């Protein structure tokens, strides 16, 4: 009886572990990466833009896809134009992904808080997103005035 009660309580966490990695399959197989690559190469002209767009992308997409986002975004920006900016890309990926932990209901940390403290995501979202926004702005300040033109 206790086993079924425990499984029923944690079915949301189990669903996250099972289904979130499956979301990356249509993106990889549907060749959406080629289209995103063309968009990135067209709009990103400086290293600061690369950092900003990559951080925004991983903050948004990473909140749903979890760990599947990091390799997708890394390979997306591993083109001849962006290959020399590996450190900038890795900084944006790690900082943007870590900010998703603060507000996304698909991360275990937030799911546990919602489950065990009887809080709704709507109540938690403003605080988590405010902290994520503050982290985003601090990340832009750490980049400072480093903005090199990217050669196509």
Backbone as a printed PyTorch tensor [residue, N CA C, xyz], in Angstrom:
tensor([[[  0.8100,  -1.1830,   0.0000],
         [  0.0000,   0.0000,   0.0000],
         [  0.8660,   1.2650,   0.0000]],

        [[  1.9290,   1.2660,   0.8150],
         [  2.8090,   2.4290,   0.8800],
         [  3.5650,   2.6150,  -0.4290]],

        [[  3.8640,   1.4910,  -1.0900],
         [  4.5740,   1.5650,  -2.3630],
         [  3.7470,   2.3200,  -3.3980]],

        [[  2.4640,   1.9980,  -3.4900],
         [  1.6060,   2.6760,  -4.4580],
         [  1.3940,   4.1440,  -4.0960]],

        [[  1.3180,   4.4250,  -2.8160],
         [  1.1840,   5.8150,  -2.3780],
         [  2.4330,   6.6210,  -2.7720]],

        [[  3.6100,   6.0290,  -2.5660],
         [  4.8600,   6.6970,  -2.9390],
         [  4.9690,   6.8990,  -4.4440]],

        [[  4.5330,   5.9090,  -5.2100],
         [  4.5710,   6.0350,  -6.6690],
         [  3.5970,   7.1100,  -7.1400]],

        [[  2.4180,   7.1620,  -6.5120],
         [  1.4280,   8.1640,  -6.8980],
         [  1.9210,   9.5770,  -6.5780]],

        [[  2.6230,   9.7250,  -5.4640],
         [  3.1480,  11.0390,  -5.0710],
         [  4.2380,  11.5200,  -6.0150]],

        [[  5.0190,  10.5930,  -6.5610],
         [  6.1790,  10.9690,  -7.3720],
         [  5.9910,  10.6880,  -8.8580]],

        [[  4.7800,  10.4870,  -9.3020],
         [  4.5420,  10.2020, -10.7150],
         [  4.9410,  11.3920, -11.5970]],

        [[  4.8160,  12.6040, -11.0920],
         [  5.2340,  13.7830, -11.8690],
         [  6.7270,  13.7930, -12.1220]],

        [[  7.5080,  13.4370, -11.1180],
         [  8.9580,  13.3750, -11.2840],
         [  9.3510,  12.2750, -12.2620]],

        [[  8.6840,  11.1390, -12.1690],
         [  8.9650,  10.0360, -13.0890],
         [  8.6470,  10.4370, -14.5270]],

        [[  7.5530,  11.1440, -14.7220],
         [  7.1870,  11.6050, -16.0620],
         [  8.2360,  12.5600, -16.6360]],

        [[  8.8030,  13.4020, -15.7920],
         [  9.8500,  14.3180, -16.2560],
         [ 11.0510,  13.5340, -16.7470]],

        [[ 11.4900,  12.5540, -15.9650],
         [ 12.6510,  11.7560, -16.3580],
         [ 12.4080,  10.9750, -17.6390]],

        [[ 11.1920,  10.5300, -17.8740],
         [ 10.9060,   9.7050, -19.0370],
         [ 10.6520,  10.5020, -20.3160]],

        [[  9.8960,  11.5960, -20.2200],
         [  9.4080,  12.2350, -21.4340],
         [ 10.1950,  13.4550, -21.8990]],

        [[ 10.8860,  14.1300, -21.0250],
         [ 11.6150,  15.3260, -21.4550],
         [ 12.7160,  14.9970, -22.4630]],

        [[ 13.5210,  13.9350, -22.2680],
         [ 14.5260,  13.6300, -23.3040],
         [ 13.9120,  13.2870, -24.6570]],

        [[ 12.6870,  12.8190, -24.6770],
         [ 12.0320,  12.4820, -25.9410],
         [ 11.6950,  13.7090, -26.7780]],

        [[ 11.6080,  14.8790, -26.1360],
         [ 11.2730,  16.1030, -26.8650],
         [ 12.3810,  16.4810, -27.8460]],

        [[ 13.6220,  16.1360, -27.5350],
         [ 14.7260,  16.5190, -28.4170],
         [ 14.7490,  15.7110, -29.7160]],

        [[ 14.1100,  14.5640, -29.7520],
         [ 14.1270,  13.7250, -30.9570],
         [ 13.5100,  14.4070, -32.1820]],

        [[ 12.3170,  15.0150, -32.0830],
         [ 11.7850,  15.6810, -33.2820],
         [ 12.6460,  16.8510, -33.7500]],

        [[ 13.2890,  17.5330, -32.8310],
         [ 14.1310,  18.6670, -33.2220],
         [ 15.3350,  18.1800, -34.0150]],

        [[ 15.9470,  17.1030, -33.5490],
         [ 17.1070,  16.5720, -34.2590],
         [ 16.7070,  15.9450, -35.5920]],

        [[ 15.6690,  15.1360, -35.5830],
         [ 15.2590,  14.4110, -36.7880],
         [ 14.5090,  15.2760, -37.7840]],

        [[ 13.8750,  16.3370, -37.3490],
         [ 13.1420,  17.2200, -38.2450],
         [ 14.0160,  18.2400, -38.9370]],

        [[ 15.3070,  18.1970, -38.6980],
         [ 16.3080,  19.0940, -39.2770],
         [ 16.0050,  20.5620, -38.9900]],

        [[ 15.4240,  20.8080, -37.8160],
         [ 15.1960,  22.1830, -37.3940],
         [ 16.5150,  22.8720, -37.0550]],

        [[ 17.5260,  22.0750, -36.7390],
         [ 18.8290,  22.6600, -36.4180],
         [ 19.4180,  23.4030, -37.6060]],

        [[ 19.1790,  22.8950, -38.8180],
         [ 19.6910,  23.5750, -40.0160],
         [ 19.0630,  24.9590, -40.1690]],

        [[ 17.7750,  25.0620, -39.9020],
         [ 17.0880,  26.3490, -40.0050],
         [ 17.5560,  27.3070, -38.9110]],

        [[ 17.7050,  26.7760, -37.7040],
         [ 18.1760,  27.6230, -36.6050],
         [ 19.6090,  28.0890, -36.8680]],

        [[ 20.4050,  27.2470, -37.4710],
         [ 21.7800,  27.6050, -37.8130],
         [ 21.7980,  28.7600, -38.8110]],

        [[ 20.9320,  28.7040, -39.7970],
         [ 20.8620,  29.7940, -40.7790],
         [ 20.4320,  31.1000, -40.1160]],

        [[ 19.4980,  31.0310, -39.2040],
         [ 19.0360,  32.2340, -38.4920],
         [ 20.1600,  32.8040, -37.6380]],

        [[ 20.8610,  31.9290, -36.9050],
         [ 21.9650,  32.4040, -36.0660],
         [ 23.0440,  33.0600, -36.9120]],

        [[ 23.4140,  32.4520, -38.0240],
         [ 24.4700,  33.0200, -38.8660],
         [ 24.0510,  34.3440, -39.4950]],

        [[ 22.7630,  34.5320, -39.7230],
         [ 22.3030,  35.7670, -40.3450],
         [ 22.2300,  36.9260, -39.3510]],

        [[ 21.7710,  36.6590, -38.1250],
         [ 21.5170,  37.7370, -37.1730],
         [ 22.6470,  38.0150, -36.1890]],

        [[ 23.4900,  37.0490, -35.9230],
         [ 24.5370,  37.2270, -34.9150],
         [ 25.8000,  37.7370, -35.6000]],

        [[ 26.1770,  38.9770, -35.2610],
         [ 27.3290,  39.6110, -35.9090],
         [ 28.4840,  39.8910, -34.9550]],

        [[ 28.2480,  39.8890, -33.6200],
         [ 29.3170,  40.1470, -32.6500],
         [ 29.2930,  39.0500, -31.5760]],

        [[ 30.3870,  38.9610, -30.8320],
         [ 30.4610,  37.9470, -29.7830],
         [ 29.4800,  38.2360, -28.6480]],

        [[ 29.1820,  39.4970, -28.3940],
         [ 28.2090,  39.8230, -27.3530],
         [ 26.7960,  39.4230, -27.7910]],

        [[ 26.4800,  39.5970, -29.0520],
         [ 25.1980,  39.1350, -29.5710],
         [ 25.1010,  37.6090, -29.4910]],

        [[ 26.1960,  36.9380, -29.7970],
         [ 26.2290,  35.4770, -29.6940],
         [ 25.9300,  35.0520, -28.2630]],

        [[ 26.5890,  35.6950, -27.3030],
         [ 26.3770,  35.3910, -25.8930],
         [ 24.9240,  35.6430, -25.4970]],

        [[ 24.3870,  36.7910, -25.8840],
         [ 23.0230,  37.1690, -25.4950],
         [ 21.9860,  36.2450, -26.1230]],

        [[ 22.0730,  36.0100, -27.4280],
         [ 21.0940,  35.1580, -28.0960],
         [ 21.1710,  33.7190, -27.5980]],

        [[ 22.3690,  33.2300, -27.3870],
         [ 22.5250,  31.8600, -26.9170],
         [ 21.9970,  31.7090, -25.4920]],

        [[ 22.2500,  32.7000, -24.6600],
         [ 21.7690,  32.6440, -23.2810],
         [ 20.2480,  32.7360, -23.2240]],

        [[ 19.6510,  33.6060, -24.0290],
         [ 18.1880,  33.7100, -24.0800],
         [ 17.5840,  32.4070, -24.6170]],

        [[ 18.1920,  31.8600, -25.6420],
         [ 17.6710,  30.6280, -26.2390],
         [ 17.6990,  29.4800, -25.2500]],

        [[ 18.8200,  29.3110, -24.5820],
         [ 18.9140,  28.1840, -23.6590],
         [ 18.0850,  28.4150, -22.4080]],

        [[ 17.8980,  29.6600, -22.0160],
         [ 17.0280,  29.9590, -20.8740],
         [ 15.5820,  29.5980, -21.2000]],

        [[ 15.1530,  29.8920, -22.4150],
         [ 13.7830,  29.5780, -22.8130],
         [ 13.5750,  28.1160, -23.1510]],

        [[ 14.3990,  27.5770, -24.0270],
         [ 14.2360,  26.1910, -24.4610],
         [ 14.6570,  25.2270, -23.3580]],

        [[ 15.6860,  25.5900, -22.6120],
         [ 16.1810,  24.7170, -21.5470],
         [ 15.1950,  24.5370, -20.4270]],

        [[ 14.2920,  25.4800, -20.2690],
         [ 13.3040,  25.3470, -19.2130],
         [ 12.3150,  24.2290, -19.5000]],

        [[ 12.1970,  23.8180, -20.7620],
         [ 11.2930,  22.7320, -21.1340],
         [ 12.0480,  21.4370, -21.4180]],

        [[ 13.1640,  21.5440, -22.1140],
         [ 13.8660,  20.3390, -22.5630],
         [ 14.9430,  19.8500, -21.6100]],

        [[ 15.2320,  20.5830, -20.5760],
         [ 16.2680,  20.2110, -19.6050],
         [ 17.6040,  19.9720, -20.2920]],

        [[ 18.2690,  18.8710, -19.9690],
         [ 19.6300,  18.6330, -20.4490],
         [ 19.7340,  18.4470, -21.9550]],

        [[ 18.6330,  18.1530, -22.6270],
         [ 18.6770,  17.9990, -24.0780],
         [ 19.0340,  19.2840, -24.7900]],

        [[ 18.8650,  20.4110, -24.1400],
         [ 19.1250,  21.7020, -24.7590],
         [ 20.6050,  21.9800, -24.9340]],

        [[ 21.4110,  21.5720, -23.9830],
         [ 22.8370,  21.9190, -24.0260],
         [ 23.5190,  21.3550, -25.2680]],

        [[ 23.4260,  20.0530, -25.5640],
         [ 24.0850,  19.5820, -26.7900],
         [ 23.4850,  20.1580, -28.0640]],

        [[ 22.1680,  20.3710, -28.0700],
         [ 21.5420,  20.9320, -29.2680],
         [ 22.0790,  22.3310, -29.5420]],

        [[ 22.0890,  23.1950, -28.5160],
         [ 22.5620,  24.5600, -28.7140],
         [ 24.0690,  24.6150, -28.9510]],

        [[ 24.8110,  23.7000, -28.3440],
         [ 26.2540,  23.6680, -28.5650],
         [ 26.5500,  23.3080, -30.0170]],

        [[ 25.8900,  22.2740, -30.5210],
         [ 26.1220,  21.8630, -31.9100],
         [ 25.5620,  22.8730, -32.9060]],

        [[ 24.5250,  23.5490, -32.5170],
         [ 23.9550,  24.5840, -33.3740],
         [ 24.9580,  25.7050, -33.6160]],

        [[ 25.7150,  26.0570, -32.5950],
         [ 26.6740,  27.1560, -32.7340],
         [ 28.0840,  26.6720, -33.0270]],

        [[ 28.2340,  25.4040, -33.3390],
         [ 29.5560,  24.8930, -33.6920],
         [ 29.7420,  24.9440, -35.2150]],

        [[ 29.5540,  26.1320, -35.7510],
         [ 29.7400,  26.3500, -37.1840],
         [ 31.0820,  27.0360, -37.3980]],

        [[ 31.4570,  27.1800, -38.6360],
         [ 32.7410,  27.8160, -38.9360],
         [ 32.7810,  29.2590, -38.4440]],

        [[ 31.6350,  29.9220, -38.4000],
         [ 31.5930,  31.3100, -37.9280],
         [ 31.8220,  31.4180, -36.4300]],

        [[ 31.2900,  30.4670, -35.6570],
         [ 31.3110,  30.5700, -34.1970],
         [ 32.3360,  29.6730, -33.5260]],

        [[ 33.0820,  28.8880, -34.2770],
         [ 33.9970,  27.9080, -33.6890],
         [ 35.0990,  28.5700, -32.8610]],

        [[ 35.5000,  29.7750, -33.2290],
         [ 36.5560,  30.4790, -32.5000],
         [ 36.0590,  31.0720, -31.1770]],

        [[ 34.7650,  31.0720, -30.9490],
         [ 34.1850,  31.6730, -29.7520],
         [ 33.6680,  30.6020, -28.7930]],

        [[ 34.4400,  29.5490, -28.6380],
         [ 34.0500,  28.4110, -27.7960],
         [ 33.8180,  28.8360, -26.3480]],

        [[ 34.7190,  29.6490, -25.7910],
         [ 34.5690,  30.0870, -24.3980],
         [ 33.3010,  30.9130, -24.1980]],

        [[ 32.9970,  31.7820, -25.1370],
         [ 31.7820,  32.5950, -25.0470],
         [ 30.5520,  31.7010, -25.1040]],

        [[ 30.5870,  30.7210, -25.9890],
         [ 29.4510,  29.8010, -26.1170],
         [ 29.2540,  28.9940, -24.8420]],

        [[ 30.3210,  28.4760, -24.2830],
         [ 30.2110,  27.6560, -23.0750],
         [ 29.7390,  28.5040, -21.8920]],

        [[ 30.2340,  29.7290, -21.7740],
         [ 29.7610,  30.6250, -20.7120],
         [ 28.2570,  30.8720, -20.8300]],

        [[ 27.8060,  31.1610, -22.0280],
         [ 26.3820,  31.4340, -22.2310],
         [ 25.5430,  30.1870, -21.9490]],

        [[ 26.0180,  29.0200, -22.3760],
         [ 25.2700,  27.7830, -22.1480],
         [ 25.1400,  27.4590, -20.6670]],

        [[ 26.2370,  27.5280, -19.9430],
         [ 26.1840,  27.1600, -18.5230],
         [ 25.4040,  28.1830, -17.7100]],

        [[ 25.6060,  29.4550, -17.9930],
         [ 24.8910,  30.4870, -17.2320],
         [ 23.4050,  30.4950, -17.5560]],

        [[ 23.0680,  30.3620, -18.8130],
         [ 21.6590,  30.3490, -19.1970],
         [ 20.9270,  29.1210, -18.6800]],

        [[ 21.5940,  27.9630, -18.7600],
         [ 20.9500,  26.7320, -18.2970],
         [ 20.7760,  26.7390, -16.7820]],

        [[ 21.7620,  27.2570, -16.0720],
         [ 21.6430,  27.2760, -14.6130],
         [ 20.5240,  28.2070, -14.1510]],

        [[ 20.1940,  29.2100, -14.9380],
         [ 19.0940,  30.1080, -14.5710],
         [ 17.7290,  29.4400, -14.7240]],

        [[ 17.6530,  28.4110, -15.5630],
         [ 16.3890,  27.6860, -15.7250],
         [ 15.9990,  26.9470, -14.4630]],

        [[ 16.9720,  26.5810, -13.6490],
         [ 16.6900,  25.8830, -12.3980],
         [ 15.8610,  26.7360, -11.4410]],

        [[ 15.8840,  28.0290, -11.6220],
         [ 15.2190,  28.9250, -10.6820],
         [ 13.7150,  29.0520, -10.8910]],

        [[ 13.2200,  28.7050, -12.0830],
         [ 11.8070,  28.9780, -12.3310],
         [ 11.0570,  27.9090, -13.1080]],

        [[ 11.7400,  27.0190, -13.7780],
         [ 11.0550,  26.0530, -14.6290],
         [ 10.4410,  24.9180, -13.8170]],

        [[  9.1740,  24.6230, -14.0130],
         [  8.5460,  23.5240, -13.2730],
         [  9.0140,  22.1590, -13.7260]],

        [[  9.7800,  22.0910, -14.8180],
         [ 10.2500,  20.8140, -15.3360],
         [ 11.5670,  20.3750, -14.7050]],

        [[ 12.1310,  21.1840, -13.8380],
         [ 13.3450,  20.7810, -13.1280],
         [ 12.9590,  20.1610, -11.7970]],

        [[ 13.7400,  19.1970, -11.3940],
         [ 13.4410,  18.4480, -10.1850],
         [ 13.3920,  19.3620,  -8.9700]],

        [[ 14.2730,  20.3450,  -8.9030],
         [ 14.2980,  21.2280,  -7.7300],
         [ 12.9610,  21.9430,  -7.5440]],

        [[ 12.4300,  22.4830,  -8.6090],
         [ 11.1450,  23.1920,  -8.5190],
         [ 10.0000,  22.2030,  -8.3380]],

        [[ 10.0730,  21.0590,  -9.0030],
         [  9.0180,  20.0540,  -8.8510],
         [  8.9290,  19.5590,  -7.4080]],

        [[ 10.0680,  19.3950,  -6.7610],
         [ 10.0580,  18.9690,  -5.3620],
         [  9.4740,  20.0470,  -4.4520]],

        [[  9.8250,  21.2960,  -4.7100],
         [  9.2660,  22.3910,  -3.9130],
         [  7.7490,  22.4480,  -4.0880]],

        [[  7.2920,  22.2990,  -5.3190],
         [  5.8500,  22.3360,  -5.5700],
         [  5.1300,  21.1690,  -4.9020]],

        [[  5.7620,  20.0140,  -4.9060],
         [  5.1260,  18.8200,  -4.3460],
         [  5.1080,  18.8300,  -2.8360]],

        [[  6.2270,  19.1370,  -2.2210],
         [  6.3500,  18.9540,  -0.7780],
         [  5.9540,  20.1730,   0.0570]],

        [[  5.9100,  21.3400,  -0.5360],
         [  5.5690,  22.5300,   0.2490],
         [  4.1880,  23.0850,  -0.0750]],

        [[  3.4200,  22.3560,  -0.8790],
         [  2.0640,  22.7780,  -1.2130],
         [  2.0050,  24.2000,  -1.7520]],

        [[  2.8800,  24.4980,  -2.6680],
         [  2.9330,  25.8010,  -3.3200],
         [  2.5900,  25.5770,  -4.7890]],

        [[  1.8730,  26.4880,  -5.3850],
         [  1.5990,  26.3650,  -6.8150],
         [  2.7340,  27.0290,  -7.5990]],

        [[  2.8650,  26.6040,  -8.8390],
         [  3.9190,  27.1680,  -9.6740],
         [  3.6620,  28.6480,  -9.9380]],

        [[  2.4100,  29.0320, -10.0160],
         [  2.0540,  30.4410, -10.2550],
         [  2.5350,  31.3130,  -9.0950]],

        [[  2.4990,  30.7800,  -7.8790],
         [  2.9850,  31.5390,  -6.7280],
         [  4.5030,  31.6250,  -6.7140]],

        [[  5.1650,  30.5880,  -7.1830],
         [  6.6280,  30.5310,  -7.1530],
         [  7.2740,  31.2280,  -8.3520]],

        [[  6.5810,  31.2490,  -9.4800],
         [  7.1430,  31.7780, -10.7220],
         [  7.6760,  33.2030, -10.6280]],

        [[  6.9550,  34.1760, -10.0670],
         [  7.4830,  35.5500, -10.0600],
         [  8.8240,  35.6770,  -9.3430]],

        [[  8.9770,  34.9520,  -8.2370],
         [ 10.2360,  35.0300,  -7.5000],
         [ 11.3740,  34.3650,  -8.2740]],

        [[ 11.1050,  33.1720,  -8.7870],
         [ 12.1350,  32.4530,  -9.5450],
         [ 12.5310,  33.1850, -10.8040]],

        [[ 11.5420,  33.7200, -11.5250],
         [ 11.8500,  34.4310, -12.7620],
         [ 12.5760,  35.7370, -12.4810]],

        [[ 12.2450,  36.4030, -11.3820],
         [ 12.9590,  37.6340, -11.0160],
         [ 14.4290,  37.3300, -10.7290]],

        [[ 14.6830,  36.2390, -10.0130],
         [ 16.0770,  35.8530,  -9.7650],
         [ 16.7810,  35.4710, -11.0600]],

        [[ 16.0880,  34.7870, -11.9640],
         [ 16.6820,  34.4240, -13.2550],
         [ 16.9830,  35.6680, -14.0830]],

        [[ 16.0910,  36.6320, -14.0640],
         [ 16.3130,  37.8890, -14.7880],
         [ 17.5030,  38.6420, -14.2080]],

        [[ 17.6110,  38.6660, -12.8770],
         [ 18.7620,  39.3180, -12.2390],
         [ 20.0560,  38.6050, -12.6290]],

        [[ 20.0240,  37.2840, -12.6800],
         [ 21.2030,  36.5260, -13.1120],
         [ 21.5550,  36.7890, -14.5610]],

        [[ 20.5310,  36.9520, -15.3970],
         [ 20.7620,  37.2640, -16.8050],
         [ 21.4500,  38.6130, -16.9560]],

        [[ 20.9670,  39.6020, -16.2330],
         [ 21.5520,  40.9480, -16.3090],
         [ 22.9740,  40.9450, -15.7580]],

        [[ 23.1960,  40.2440, -14.6560],
         [ 24.5600,  40.1420, -14.1090],
         [ 25.4980,  39.4690, -15.1060]],

        [[ 24.9890,  38.4840, -15.8250],
         [ 25.8000,  37.8280, -16.8520],
         [ 26.1950,  38.7740, -17.9650]],

        [[ 25.2860,  39.6680, -18.3420],
         [ 25.6210,  40.6610, -19.3690],
         [ 26.6870,  41.6270, -18.8630]],

        [[ 26.6060,  41.9740, -17.5710],
         [ 27.6240,  42.8500, -17.0050],
         [ 28.9870,  42.1650, -16.9490]],

        [[ 29.0040,  40.8700, -16.6930],
         [ 30.2970,  40.1630, -16.6390],
         [ 30.9390,  40.0880, -18.0160]],

        [[ 30.1260,  40.1000, -19.0450],
         [ 30.6880,  40.1330, -20.3980],
         [ 31.2840,  41.5080, -20.6840]],

        [[ 30.7430,  42.5360, -20.0060],
         [ 31.2790,  43.8820, -20.1410],
         [ 31.2190,  44.3960, -21.5660]],

        [[ 32.2700,  44.9870, -21.9700],
         [ 32.3250,  45.5740, -23.3070],
         [ 33.0290,  44.6550, -24.2910]],

        [[ 33.1600,  43.3820, -23.9480],
         [ 33.7850,  42.4170, -24.8610],
         [ 32.7980,  42.1440, -26.0050]],

        [[ 33.0960,  42.6850, -27.1300],
         [ 32.2300,  42.4960, -28.2920],
         [ 33.0780,  42.5390, -29.5470]],

        [[ 33.5160,  41.3710, -29.9710],
         [ 34.3380,  41.2730, -31.1810],
         [ 33.4420,  40.9820, -32.3680]],

        [[ 33.7260,  41.5640, -33.5240],
         [ 32.9350,  41.2240, -34.7110],
         [ 33.2090,  39.7760, -35.1230]],

        [[ 32.1690,  39.0870, -35.5380],
         [ 32.3040,  37.6920, -35.9700],
         [ 32.4200,  37.6880, -37.4920]],

        [[ 33.4570,  37.0150, -37.9510],
         [ 33.6780,  36.8990, -39.4070],
         [ 32.8410,  35.7540, -39.9430]],

        [[ 32.0860,  36.0190, -40.9840],
         [ 31.2200,  34.9820, -41.5770],
         [ 31.9970,  34.0110, -42.4040]]])
